[in-house]
Short mmCIF file of C-alpha atoms in Angstrom, two decimals:
data_model
loop_
_atom_site.label_atom_id
_atom_site.label_comp_id
_atom_site.label_asym_id
_atom_site.label_seq_id
_atom_site.Cartn_x
_atom_site.Cartn_y
_atom_site.Cartn_z
CA MET Q 1 0.00 0.00 0.00
CA ILE Q 2 1.25 3.52 -0.85
CA SER Q 3 0.78 6.16 1.85
CA TYR Q 4 2.14 9.69 1.49
CA ALA Q 5 1.14 13.13 2.81
CA LEU Q 6 0.93 15.99 0.32
CA PRO Q 7 0.53 19.68 1.30
CA GLY Q 8 -2.81 21.24 0.47
CA VAL Q 9 -3.94 24.80 -0.18
CA GLY Q 10 -2.47 27.23 2.33
CA LEU Q 11 0.17 24.81 3.58
CA SER Q 12 3.88 25.26 2.93
CA SER Q 13 7.12 23.47 3.72
CA VAL Q 14 10.76 24.49 3.94
CA ASP Q 15 13.64 23.44 1.73
CA ASP Q 16 17.06 22.17 2.83
CA THR Q 17 18.27 25.72 3.45
CA GLY Q 18 15.33 26.60 5.70
CA ARG Q 19 13.61 28.75 3.06
CA VAL Q 20 9.83 28.67 3.26
CA MET Q 21 8.39 27.52 -0.05
CA GLY Q 22 5.03 28.63 -1.40
CA THR Q 23 2.07 26.28 -1.63
CA ALA Q 24 2.58 25.44 -5.31
CA GLU Q 25 6.31 24.82 -4.88
CA SER Q 26 5.72 22.76 -1.72
CA TRP Q 27 3.20 20.65 -3.62
CA ARG Q 28 5.56 20.18 -6.57
CA VAL Q 29 8.53 19.16 -4.40
CA ALA Q 30 6.34 16.82 -2.33
CA CYS Q 31 5.03 15.09 -5.46
CA ASP Q 32 8.60 14.60 -6.67
CA SER Q 33 9.66 13.23 -3.28
CA MET Q 34 6.72 10.84 -3.35
CA LEU Q 35 7.89 9.43 -6.68
CA ALA Q 36 11.36 8.79 -5.25
CA GLU Q 37 10.36 7.51 -1.81
CA CYS Q 38 7.30 5.35 -2.51
CA SER Q 39 7.79 1.93 -4.02
CA VAL Q 40 5.93 -1.24 -4.92
CA ALA Q 41 7.71 -4.60 -4.67
CA GLY Q 42 11.08 -2.86 -4.51
CA ILE Q 43 10.51 -0.61 -7.54
CA SER Q 44 10.03 3.10 -6.83
CA LEU Q 45 7.35 5.11 -8.60
CA ALA Q 46 10.16 7.20 -10.09
CA ASP Q 47 11.77 4.09 -11.57
CA ALA Q 48 8.39 2.98 -12.94
CA LEU Q 49 7.98 6.36 -14.65
CA LEU Q 50 11.51 6.19 -16.08
CA LEU Q 51 10.86 2.63 -17.21
CA LEU Q 52 7.85 3.77 -19.22
CA HIS Q 53 10.03 6.20 -21.16
CA ALA Q 54 13.14 4.06 -21.60
CA SER Q 55 13.62 2.20 -24.85
CA PRO Q 56 13.18 -1.60 -24.54
CA GLY Q 57 16.41 -3.10 -23.25
CA ASP Q 58 17.93 0.25 -22.27
CA ASP Q 59 18.93 1.22 -18.75
CA ILE Q 60 16.41 3.54 -17.09
CA GLU Q 61 19.36 5.73 -16.09
CA ASP Q 62 19.42 6.84 -19.73
CA ALA Q 63 15.70 7.69 -19.88
CA SER Q 64 14.91 11.30 -20.72
CA LEU Q 65 11.43 12.74 -20.17
CA ARG Q 66 10.00 15.82 -21.84
CA VAL Q 67 8.95 18.84 -19.77
CA GLY Q 68 6.49 21.15 -21.49
CA SER Q 69 6.51 24.12 -19.14
CA CYS Q 70 8.84 25.61 -16.55
CA PRO Q 71 7.40 26.12 -13.06
CA GLU Q 72 9.92 28.92 -12.42
CA CYS Q 73 9.87 31.21 -15.47
CA GLY Q 74 6.63 30.02 -17.06
CA ALA Q 75 8.25 29.17 -20.40
CA TYR Q 76 5.96 26.91 -22.42
CA ALA Q 77 6.67 24.58 -25.33
CA PRO Q 78 3.61 23.61 -27.41
CA GLY Q 79 2.90 20.16 -28.78
CA ALA Q 80 5.77 17.70 -28.66
CA GLU Q 81 8.37 20.43 -28.10
CA ALA Q 82 10.12 20.81 -24.74
CA ILE Q 83 11.61 23.52 -22.54
CA GLY Q 84 13.88 20.84 -21.13
CA PHE Q 85 14.28 17.17 -20.33
CA VAL Q 86 14.58 15.37 -17.00
CA GLY Q 87 15.98 12.04 -15.90
CA ARG Q 88 16.51 10.35 -12.57
CA HIS Q 89 18.64 13.27 -11.34
CA GLY Q 90 16.50 16.07 -12.75
CA GLY Q 91 17.31 18.50 -15.53
CA GLY Q 92 17.31 22.18 -16.42
CA CYS Q 93 15.07 24.71 -18.16
CA ARG Q 94 16.50 25.87 -21.48
CA SER Q 95 15.01 29.31 -20.96
CA CYS Q 96 16.00 30.26 -17.40
CA GLY Q 97 18.26 27.43 -16.26
CA ALA Q 98 16.02 26.53 -13.30
CA VAL Q 99 16.28 23.02 -11.91
CA LEU Q 100 13.56 20.71 -13.25
CA LEU Q 101 12.26 17.75 -11.27
CA LEU Q 102 11.07 14.38 -12.51
CA ALA Q 103 7.55 15.30 -11.36
CA ASP Q 104 7.63 18.27 -13.76
CA HIS Q 105 7.18 15.84 -16.63
CA LEU Q 106 3.71 15.16 -15.22
CA GLY Q 107 2.96 18.88 -14.91
CA VAL Q 108 2.15 18.68 -11.21
CA ASP Q 109 3.21 22.28 -10.54
CA ASP Q 110 -0.06 23.86 -11.66
CA LEU Q 111 -2.50 21.16 -10.52
CA LEU Q 112 -3.61 23.00 -7.39
CA ALA Q 113 -4.21 26.28 -9.20
CA THR Q 114 -5.91 24.69 -12.20
CA TYR Q 115 -8.04 21.96 -10.64
CA GLY Q 116 -8.31 22.78 -6.94
CA ARG Q 117 -7.18 20.58 -4.06
CA GLU Q 118 -9.67 17.72 -4.45
CA ASN Q 119 -9.25 17.24 -8.20
CA ALA Q 120 -5.50 17.70 -7.92
CA LEU Q 121 -5.35 14.89 -5.37
CA ASN Q 122 -7.49 12.70 -7.64
CA LEU Q 123 -5.07 13.25 -10.52
CA VAL Q 124 -2.05 12.48 -8.34
CA MET Q 125 -3.76 9.34 -7.07
CA ASP Q 126 -4.54 8.37 -10.67
CA PHE Q 127 -0.95 8.54 -11.93
CA THR Q 128 0.27 6.94 -8.70
CA GLU Q 129 -1.99 3.93 -9.31
CA ARG Q 130 -0.81 3.60 -12.93
CA LEU Q 131 2.84 3.70 -11.86
CA ALA Q 132 2.14 1.21 -9.07
CA LEU Q 133 0.65 -1.13 -11.68
CA VAL Q 134 3.74 -0.84 -13.89
CA ALA Q 135 5.97 -1.49 -10.87
CA THR Q 136 3.92 -4.57 -10.00
CA ILE Q 137 4.14 -6.03 -13.50
CA GLU Q 138 7.85 -5.26 -13.74
CA SER Q 139 8.64 -6.82 -10.37
CA VAL Q 140 6.99 -10.09 -11.44
CA ARG Q 141 8.64 -9.87 -14.86
CA ARG Q 142 12.07 -9.68 -13.24
CA ARG Q 143 11.40 -12.88 -11.31
CA GLY Q 144 11.01 -14.68 -14.62
CA LEU Q 145 8.75 -14.65 -17.66
CA ASP Q 146 7.36 -18.03 -16.64
CA VAL Q 147 6.27 -16.52 -13.32
CA LEU Q 148 4.68 -13.55 -15.10
CA ALA Q 149 2.78 -15.86 -17.47
CA GLU Q 150 1.29 -17.67 -14.48
CA THR Q 151 0.35 -14.50 -12.60
CA ALA Q 152 -2.98 -12.68 -12.89
CA ILE Q 153 -3.22 -9.00 -11.96
CA VAL Q 154 -6.69 -7.66 -11.13
CA VAL Q 155 -7.18 -3.88 -11.05
CA ASP Q 156 -10.05 -2.08 -9.33
CA GLY Q 157 -11.49 0.04 -12.15
CA PRO Q 158 -10.84 0.20 -15.89
CA LEU Q 159 -7.44 0.01 -17.57
CA SER Q 160 -7.42 3.73 -18.24
CA ALA Q 161 -5.83 6.95 -17.02
CA LEU Q 162 -7.04 10.51 -16.48
CA TRP Q 163 -3.70 11.89 -17.64
CA THR Q 164 -2.89 12.95 -21.18
CA SER Q 165 -2.10 10.24 -23.69
CA GLU Q 166 1.48 11.43 -24.13
CA ARG Q 167 2.32 11.40 -20.43
CA MET Q 168 0.76 8.12 -19.36
CA VAL Q 169 -1.40 6.12 -21.79
CA ARG Q 170 0.96 5.86 -24.76
CA PRO Q 171 3.95 4.92 -22.58
CA ILE Q 172 1.86 2.25 -20.80
CA LEU Q 173 0.65 0.87 -24.14
CA ALA Q 174 4.26 0.69 -25.36
CA TYR Q 175 5.34 -1.01 -22.13
CA LEU Q 176 2.54 -3.60 -22.34
CA ASP Q 177 3.46 -4.20 -25.98
CA ASP Q 178 7.04 -4.89 -24.93
CA VAL Q 179 5.94 -7.30 -22.18
CA SER Q 180 3.50 -9.11 -24.50
CA THR Q 181 6.11 -9.45 -27.24
CA GLU Q 182 8.60 -10.90 -24.78
CA LEU Q 183 6.06 -13.45 -23.50
CA GLU Q 184 5.09 -14.43 -27.05
CA ARG Q 185 8.71 -14.91 -28.14
CA ALA Q 186 9.27 -17.15 -25.12
CA GLY Q 187 6.32 -19.31 -26.19
CA LEU Q 188 4.36 -18.40 -23.06
CA GLY Q 189 0.75 -17.34 -22.57
CA PRO Q 190 -0.40 -13.71 -22.70
CA LEU Q 191 -0.21 -11.24 -19.85
CA LEU Q 192 -3.23 -11.76 -17.57
CA LEU Q 193 -4.18 -8.20 -16.66
CA VAL Q 194 -7.79 -7.12 -16.13
CA GLY Q 195 -9.61 -4.07 -14.82
CA VAL Q 196 -12.99 -4.62 -13.17
CA GLU Q 197 -15.47 -1.73 -12.90
CA LYS Q 198 -18.19 -1.43 -10.27
CA THR Q 199 -19.71 1.98 -11.06
CA GLY Q 200 -20.12 4.40 -13.97
CA GLN Q 201 -22.15 4.78 -17.13
CA ASP Q 202 -20.74 1.63 -18.69
CA VAL Q 203 -21.73 -0.44 -15.66
CA GLU Q 204 -25.21 1.08 -15.85
CA HIS Q 205 -25.46 0.28 -19.56
CA ALA Q 206 -24.23 -3.26 -18.96
CA ALA Q 207 -27.07 -3.75 -16.48
CA VAL Q 208 -29.57 -2.57 -19.11
CA VAL Q 209 -28.36 -5.00 -21.80
CA SER Q 210 -27.48 -7.86 -19.44
CA GLU Q 211 -30.56 -9.89 -20.40
CA LEU Q 212 -29.28 -9.96 -23.99
CA ILE Q 213 -26.15 -11.80 -22.84
CA GLU Q 214 -26.39 -15.50 -22.05
CA PRO Q 215 -24.74 -16.58 -18.77
CA GLY Q 216 -21.13 -17.52 -19.45
CA HIS Q 217 -20.98 -15.29 -22.57
CA VAL Q 218 -19.25 -11.99 -23.29
CA MET Q 219 -20.32 -8.94 -25.32
CA LYS Q 220 -17.94 -6.64 -27.20
CA LEU Q 221 -19.40 -3.26 -28.10
CA PRO Q 222 -18.39 -1.61 -31.41
CA THR Q 223 -16.90 1.85 -31.05
CA ASP Q 224 -19.73 3.54 -32.98
CA TYR Q 225 -22.32 1.86 -30.73
CA ILE Q 226 -20.59 3.25 -27.64
CA GLY Q 227 -20.69 6.76 -29.06
CA THR Q 228 -24.39 6.46 -29.89
CA HIS Q 229 -25.82 4.57 -26.93
CA VAL Q 230 -23.38 4.88 -24.01
CA THR Q 231 -21.44 8.16 -24.03
CA GLY Q 232 -23.68 10.23 -26.30
CA ARG Q 233 -20.65 11.60 -28.15
CA THR Q 234 -21.91 10.92 -31.65
CA GLY Q 235 -20.31 13.18 -34.24
CA ARG Q 236 -17.52 14.39 -31.99
CA PRO Q 237 -14.02 14.13 -33.47
CA GLY Q 238 -11.62 11.45 -32.33
CA VAL Q 239 -11.95 7.81 -31.40
CA TYR Q 240 -13.50 6.77 -28.09
CA GLY Q 241 -10.93 5.48 -25.63
CA LYS Q 242 -7.78 6.08 -27.66
CA ASP Q 243 -6.47 8.85 -25.39
CA ASN Q 244 -7.34 7.26 -22.05
CA PHE Q 245 -7.48 3.47 -22.32
CA TYR Q 246 -4.76 0.84 -22.45
CA GLY Q 247 -7.31 -1.97 -22.63
CA ARG Q 248 -10.65 -2.65 -24.30
CA ARG Q 249 -13.93 -2.91 -22.42
CA PHE Q 250 -16.15 -6.01 -22.48
CA PHE Q 251 -19.42 -6.98 -20.79
CA TYR Q 252 -19.34 -10.47 -19.30
CA ARG Q 253 -22.30 -12.21 -17.72
CA ARG Q 254 -21.13 -14.71 -15.17
CA ARG Q 255 -22.74 -18.12 -14.89
CA ASP Q 256 -24.58 -16.93 -11.78
CA GLY Q 257 -26.16 -14.15 -13.85
CA HIS Q 258 -24.17 -11.22 -12.45
CA ILE Q 259 -22.75 -8.84 -15.04
CA LEU Q 260 -19.10 -7.75 -15.03
CA VAL Q 261 -17.59 -4.82 -16.93
CA VAL Q 262 -13.95 -5.63 -17.61
CA THR Q 263 -11.07 -4.24 -19.64
CA VAL Q 264 -8.18 -6.35 -20.93
CA PRO Q 265 -5.11 -5.34 -22.96
CA ALA Q 266 -4.79 -6.07 -26.66
CA ARG Q 267 -2.07 -8.24 -28.14
CA ALA Q 268 1.25 -6.65 -29.08
CA GLY Q 269 1.01 -4.17 -31.93
CA VAL Q 270 -2.73 -3.55 -31.59
CA ALA Q 271 -4.26 -0.39 -30.11
CA PRO Q 272 -7.37 -1.35 -28.11
CA TRP Q 273 -9.26 1.65 -29.47
CA SER Q 274 -8.57 2.91 -32.99
CA THR Q 275 -10.10 3.27 -36.45
CA ASN Q 276 -8.30 0.08 -37.48
CA ALA Q 277 -10.70 -2.87 -37.72
CA VAL Q 278 -8.18 -5.11 -35.96
CA SER Q 279 -9.00 -3.28 -32.71
CA GLU Q 280 -12.45 -4.88 -32.73
CA GLN Q 281 -11.41 -8.40 -33.68
CA TRP Q 282 -11.78 -11.06 -31.00
CA ASN Q 283 -8.35 -12.56 -31.68
CA SER Q 284 -6.76 -9.23 -30.77
CA TYR Q 285 -7.46 -10.06 -27.11
CA PRO Q 286 -5.76 -13.43 -26.49
CA SER Q 287 -6.05 -13.17 -22.70
CA LEU Q 288 -9.82 -12.62 -22.67
CA ALA Q 289 -11.04 -16.22 -22.42
CA THR Q 290 -8.55 -17.20 -19.72
CA THR Q 291 -9.26 -14.01 -17.78
CA LEU Q 292 -13.03 -14.53 -17.79
CA GLY Q 293 -12.60 -18.12 -16.65
CA LEU Q 294 -10.40 -16.88 -13.83
CA LEU Q 295 -12.98 -14.28 -12.76
CA GLU Q 296 -15.54 -17.06 -12.51
CA GLU Q 297 -13.27 -18.86 -10.07
CA LEU Q 298 -12.50 -15.70 -8.07
CA ARG Q 299 -16.07 -14.56 -7.48
CA SER Q 300 -17.13 -13.60 -3.97
CA ASP Q 301 -20.52 -13.45 -2.27
CA ARG Q 302 -19.60 -10.29 -0.35
CA PHE Q 303 -21.65 -8.15 -2.76
CA GLU Q 304 -23.15 -8.46 -6.23
CA GLY Q 305 -20.49 -9.10 -8.86
CA ALA Q 306 -17.70 -9.08 -6.26
CA ILE Q 307 -14.24 -10.40 -7.14
CA GLN Q 308 -12.23 -11.84 -4.26
CA PRO Q 309 -8.91 -9.98 -4.88
CA LEU Q 310 -10.78 -6.65 -4.87
CA VAL Q 311 -12.61 -7.59 -1.67
CA TRP Q 312 -9.26 -8.32 -0.02
CA ALA Q 313 -7.79 -5.06 -1.32
CA HIS Q 314 -10.68 -3.02 0.05
CA GLN Q 315 -10.40 -4.71 3.42
CA GLU Q 316 -6.67 -3.95 3.51
CA SER Q 317 -6.96 -0.29 2.54
CA SER Q 318 -10.18 0.75 4.30
CA LEU Q 319 -10.57 1.95 7.84
CA ALA Q 320 -12.60 -0.38 10.00
CA LEU Q 321 -16.16 0.80 10.59
CA SER Q 322 -15.54 1.17 14.33
CA ALA Q 323 -12.39 3.24 13.72
CA SER Q 324 -14.16 5.44 11.17
CA GLN Q 325 -17.00 6.05 13.61
CA ALA Q 326 -14.58 6.86 16.43
CA LEU Q 327 -12.74 9.41 14.26
CA ALA Q 328 -15.99 11.03 13.16
CA ARG Q 329 -17.24 11.35 16.74
CA LEU Q 330 -13.89 12.70 17.95
CA SER Q 331 -14.17 15.42 15.29
CA GLN Q 332 -17.74 16.14 16.41
CA ASP Q 333 -16.56 16.58 20.01
CA GLN Q 334 -13.73 18.90 19.01
CA LEU Q 335 -16.01 21.02 16.82
CA GLY Q 336 -18.85 21.06 19.34
CA ILE Q 337 -21.25 19.33 16.97
CA GLU Q 338 -24.12 17.41 18.53
CA GLN Q 339 -23.81 13.65 18.11
CA ASN Q 340 -27.00 12.61 16.38
CA THR Q 341 -25.71 9.75 14.26
CA ARG Q 342 -27.62 6.48 14.41
CA LEU Q 343 -24.78 4.22 13.39
CA ARG Q 344 -24.30 1.29 15.75
CA ILE Q 345 -21.75 -1.53 15.73
CA LYS Q 346 -23.35 -4.97 15.93
CA GLY Q 347 -20.37 -7.25 15.65
CA ALA Q 348 -18.38 -8.57 12.70
CA TRP Q 349 -19.64 -8.44 9.13
CA SER Q 350 -21.16 -11.68 7.90
#
């Protein structure tokens, strides 16, 4: 589990010289420190980010990441241009010479001002989860391709990212391509990676069409259908999913009748969402059948459509109900708020 405290609006920290930094600078430095200090299975988030931008087979020490704007002088480079590049040990702005941090590649410096504290935290959590996923896959990969081929990774939510395609989605797609190619060349099975959704418009739509899917069968929605009947984005330019997804979405009705909305990666060389017809071919998703069979075996009765690994993850990361209640009531006492809650603890969950 990754746990890290980031400064919010109105909070500042001091640098190594004792200088008090502003809120935006404190946030930026803290995000960069989080990348360096937080790790998953022995791989730091910083290393995972560098890994995404290193060429296959190259040392991540040689990775160089584009920075589009300088947090010091405000210099901005449009499109694919850069005001500088950063690696493990930072870099410099071509305009003013200011020190650039690895986190500057992600543009964290203006998150607070642009999106506000809550949305900024959501975006940081989003890229943290993507980097944690890459670190997880890489840690298993380093133990041996045979181990990776026999490992299934279940993600809570879709295989997608809120960040721009250039900063997160395209690098993840390239990384998954590299992993899939390596597994294929070794004569091993595909990477078993799946995202399982519990809420959202796609889950709602899946519930509507679930009766059209026989138990034990899966539905693949064409891109044009999604634009017309799910997202309502008919006529808008671009292809659904191409900028945010590194897997394709499917509706699967389990044998017990419960519907699952899942995303799985495409085979090497195939973009899961594109204008190319190969994106919608069943054989572009070699892990799908095995993954769905696995989800049948991993089902839980904890709640409708529950998957056991996600149940375990929620139990591990959530505060116990009694602890949550105690914290809430402590806050009520300190703020002088009358305790009128009706929540009562009646023993362990069944």
